[in-house]
Short mmCIF file of C-alpha atoms in Angstrom, two decimals:
data_model
loop_
_atom_site.label_atom_id
_atom_site.label_comp_id
_atom_site.label_asym_id
_atom_site.label_seq_id
_atom_site.Cartn_x
_atom_site.Cartn_y
_atom_site.Cartn_z
CA UNK G 1 -16.46 -18.30 8.41
CA UNK G 2 -13.30 -18.65 10.48
CA UNK G 3 -10.81 -21.10 9.01
CA UNK G 4 -10.31 -24.12 11.30
CA UNK G 5 -6.74 -24.92 12.34
CA UNK G 6 -6.74 -28.26 10.49
CA UNK G 7 -7.56 -26.45 7.22
CA UNK G 8 -4.72 -23.96 7.79
CA UNK G 9 -2.37 -26.92 8.34
CA UNK G 10 -3.63 -28.57 5.15
CA UNK G 11 -3.16 -25.33 3.20
CA UNK G 12 0.47 -25.16 4.35
CA UNK G 13 1.24 -28.13 2.12
CA UNK G 14 -1.66 -28.10 -0.38
CA UNK G 15 -1.39 -24.43 -1.24
CA UNK G 16 -4.45 -22.87 -2.83
CA UNK G 17 -5.51 -25.91 -4.83
CA UNK G 18 -9.15 -26.98 -4.73
CA UNK G 19 -10.03 -28.78 -1.48
CA UNK G 20 -13.18 -30.88 -1.25
CA UNK G 21 -14.53 -30.33 2.26
CA UNK G 22 -17.53 -31.28 4.37
CA UNK G 23 -19.89 -28.49 5.38
CA UNK G 24 -22.88 -28.48 7.71
CA UNK G 25 -25.74 -25.99 7.67
CA UNK G 26 -28.42 -25.67 10.34
CA UNK G 27 -31.99 -24.45 9.98
CA UNK G 28 -32.98 -23.73 13.57
CA UNK G 29 -36.69 -23.44 14.33
CA UNK G 30 -38.18 -22.30 17.64
CA UNK G 31 -41.41 -23.43 19.31
CA UNK G 32 -43.36 -20.74 17.44
CA UNK G 33 -42.10 -21.85 14.02
CA UNK G 34 -39.69 -18.94 13.59
CA UNK G 35 -36.32 -19.45 11.88
CA UNK G 36 -33.00 -18.33 13.36
CA UNK G 37 -30.82 -16.27 11.02
CA UNK G 38 -27.59 -14.34 11.34
CA UNK G 39 -26.19 -11.56 9.20
CA UNK G 40 -22.78 -12.76 8.09
CA UNK G 41 -19.78 -10.52 8.76
CA UNK G 42 -18.02 -11.65 5.55
CA UNK G 43 -20.89 -10.92 3.11
CA UNK G 44 -23.19 -8.64 5.10
CA UNK G 45 -26.14 -10.84 4.06
CA UNK G 46 -28.58 -12.83 6.17
CA UNK G 47 -28.16 -16.61 6.18
CA UNK G 48 -28.57 -19.73 8.24
CA UNK G 49 -25.72 -20.88 10.47
CA UNK G 50 -23.13 -23.26 9.07
CA UNK G 51 -19.59 -24.46 9.44
CA UNK G 52 -16.96 -27.10 8.86
CA UNK G 53 -16.81 -30.22 11.05
CA UNK G 54 -13.67 -30.73 13.07
CA UNK G 55 -11.88 -34.02 12.27
CA UNK G 56 -13.94 -36.88 13.73
CA UNK G 57 -16.92 -34.65 14.55
CA UNK G 58 -20.38 -35.87 13.54
CA UNK G 59 -22.51 -33.49 11.39
CA UNK G 60 -25.23 -33.14 14.06
CA UNK G 61 -22.62 -32.17 16.64
CA UNK G 62 -21.16 -29.64 14.19
CA UNK G 63 -24.58 -28.03 13.70
CA UNK G 64 -25.24 -27.77 17.45
CA UNK G 65 -21.73 -26.38 18.11
CA UNK G 66 -21.82 -23.83 15.28
CA UNK G 67 -25.28 -22.56 16.22
CA UNK G 68 -24.20 -21.99 19.81
CA UNK G 69 -20.82 -20.47 18.89
CA UNK G 70 -22.34 -18.01 16.42
CA UNK G 71 -25.71 -17.17 18.02
CA UNK G 72 -25.81 -18.28 21.67
CA UNK G 73 -28.82 -20.51 20.90
CA UNK G 74 -28.82 -24.08 22.22
CA UNK G 75 -30.43 -26.55 19.83
CA UNK G 76 -30.94 -30.21 19.03
CA UNK G 77 -30.49 -31.63 15.55
CA UNK G 78 -33.70 -33.37 14.45
CA UNK G 79 -33.17 -34.60 10.89
CA UNK G 80 -31.18 -34.29 7.70
CA UNK G 81 -33.13 -32.20 5.19
CA UNK G 82 -30.68 -32.07 2.30
CA UNK G 83 -27.31 -33.15 0.96
CA UNK G 84 -25.73 -31.16 -1.84
CA UNK G 85 -22.37 -30.83 -3.53
CA UNK G 86 -21.92 -27.08 -3.92
CA UNK G 87 -20.13 -25.27 -6.73
CA UNK G 88 -16.44 -24.54 -6.14
CA UNK G 89 -15.69 -21.14 -4.61
CA UNK G 90 -12.58 -19.01 -4.44
CA UNK G 91 -11.89 -16.82 -1.43
CA UNK G 92 -10.30 -13.37 -1.74
CA UNK G 93 -6.93 -14.83 -0.65
CA UNK G 94 -7.02 -17.28 -3.62
CA UNK G 95 -7.88 -20.45 -1.64
CA UNK G 96 -10.35 -22.68 -3.51
CA UNK G 97 -12.87 -25.03 -1.88
CA UNK G 98 -15.84 -27.13 -2.82
CA UNK G 99 -18.20 -28.13 -0.02
CA UNK G 100 -20.43 -31.17 0.37
CA UNK G 101 -23.18 -29.57 2.46
CA UNK G 102 -25.29 -31.57 4.88
CA UNK G 103 -28.30 -29.48 5.91
CA UNK G 104 -30.03 -30.27 9.20
CA UNK G 105 -33.28 -29.11 10.75
CA UNK G 106 -32.66 -28.21 14.38
CA UNK G 107 -35.01 -27.36 17.23
CA UNK G 108 -34.10 -24.50 19.59
CA UNK G 109 -34.03 -25.70 23.20
CA UNK G 110 -32.49 -22.76 25.08
CA UNK G 111 -30.07 -19.90 25.13
CA UNK G 112 -30.68 -16.36 23.94
CA UNK G 113 -30.23 -15.26 20.33
CA UNK G 114 -27.32 -12.80 20.15
CA UNK G 115 -24.17 -12.15 18.18
CA UNK G 116 -21.84 -14.57 19.94
CA UNK G 117 -18.63 -14.32 17.85
CA UNK G 118 -16.99 -12.27 15.11
CA UNK G 119 -18.65 -14.20 12.26
CA UNK G 120 -21.98 -12.39 12.59
CA UNK G 121 -23.23 -8.80 12.63
CA UNK G 122 -26.82 -9.46 13.74
CA UNK G 123 -28.92 -12.40 14.90
CA UNK G 124 -32.70 -12.70 14.86
CA UNK G 125 -35.76 -14.90 14.71
CA UNK G 126 -37.93 -14.57 11.58
CA UNK G 127 -41.37 -15.79 10.58
CA UNK G 128 -41.14 -18.02 7.48
CA UNK G 129 -43.28 -15.53 5.53
CA UNK G 130 -41.20 -12.57 6.75
CA UNK G 131 -37.66 -13.59 5.82
CA UNK G 132 -35.22 -10.76 4.97
CA UNK G 133 -35.13 -9.71 1.30
CA UNK G 134 -31.35 -10.16 1.15
CA UNK G 135 -31.46 -13.73 2.49
CA UNK G 136 -29.08 -15.95 0.50
CA UNK G 137 -30.75 -18.37 -1.97
CA UNK G 138 -28.69 -21.14 -0.33
CA UNK G 139 -30.52 -20.43 2.95
CA UNK G 140 -33.97 -20.02 1.37
CA UNK G 141 -33.69 -23.47 -0.23
CA UNK G 142 -32.68 -25.12 3.04
CA UNK G 143 -35.41 -23.34 5.01
CA UNK G 144 -38.04 -24.61 2.53
CA UNK G 145 -36.68 -28.14 2.97
CA UNK G 146 -36.60 -27.89 6.77
CA UNK G 147 -40.15 -26.58 7.02
CA UNK G 148 -41.56 -29.30 4.77
CA UNK G 149 -42.27 -32.87 5.75
CA UNK G 150 -40.66 -34.24 2.61
CA UNK G 151 -37.84 -36.75 2.45
CA UNK G 152 -34.19 -35.72 2.49
CA UNK G 153 -33.48 -33.70 -0.67
CA UNK G 154 -30.54 -34.38 -2.97
CA UNK G 155 -29.76 -33.55 -6.57
CA UNK G 156 -30.84 -36.31 -8.91
CA UNK G 157 -28.03 -38.25 -10.50
CA UNK G 158 -27.85 -38.53 -14.27
CA UNK G 159 -27.60 -42.07 -15.57
CA UNK G 160 -24.23 -42.53 -17.34
CA UNK G 161 -24.68 -42.98 -21.07
CA UNK G 162 -28.39 -42.14 -21.02
#
């Protein structure tokens, strides 16, 4: 994932300390029920598309923008399928982040699936029962949520003192 300019500016003063950041992930489904995936350049693994909202950008707009930037597919955000605070991560350069991920189900409306930037190695449409073996668990969970008709998923909160 390319680092947005506003994060680089933040890092100039915050250093490598843990930053709590918004993240948006998109499960894009076509008219035949297939799921759009891209093989990430940074990990070499298949995943769904995701990214960081620009300041003031709504999560649905982030999903639509990231999907187009990374895959050339035009989509419409349909609903929130999950909200999850992810575990902190540390990048190879030492920067630490923790993302609050908002996962959205999106419907493909146009474009042609292709590698559209340097963040992906491959792009493809997959049947839900034919997902790649090396698909990230993060993506598998969100795909299950997006393909179900259940309510928005979130981790249950423990009751303090219980």
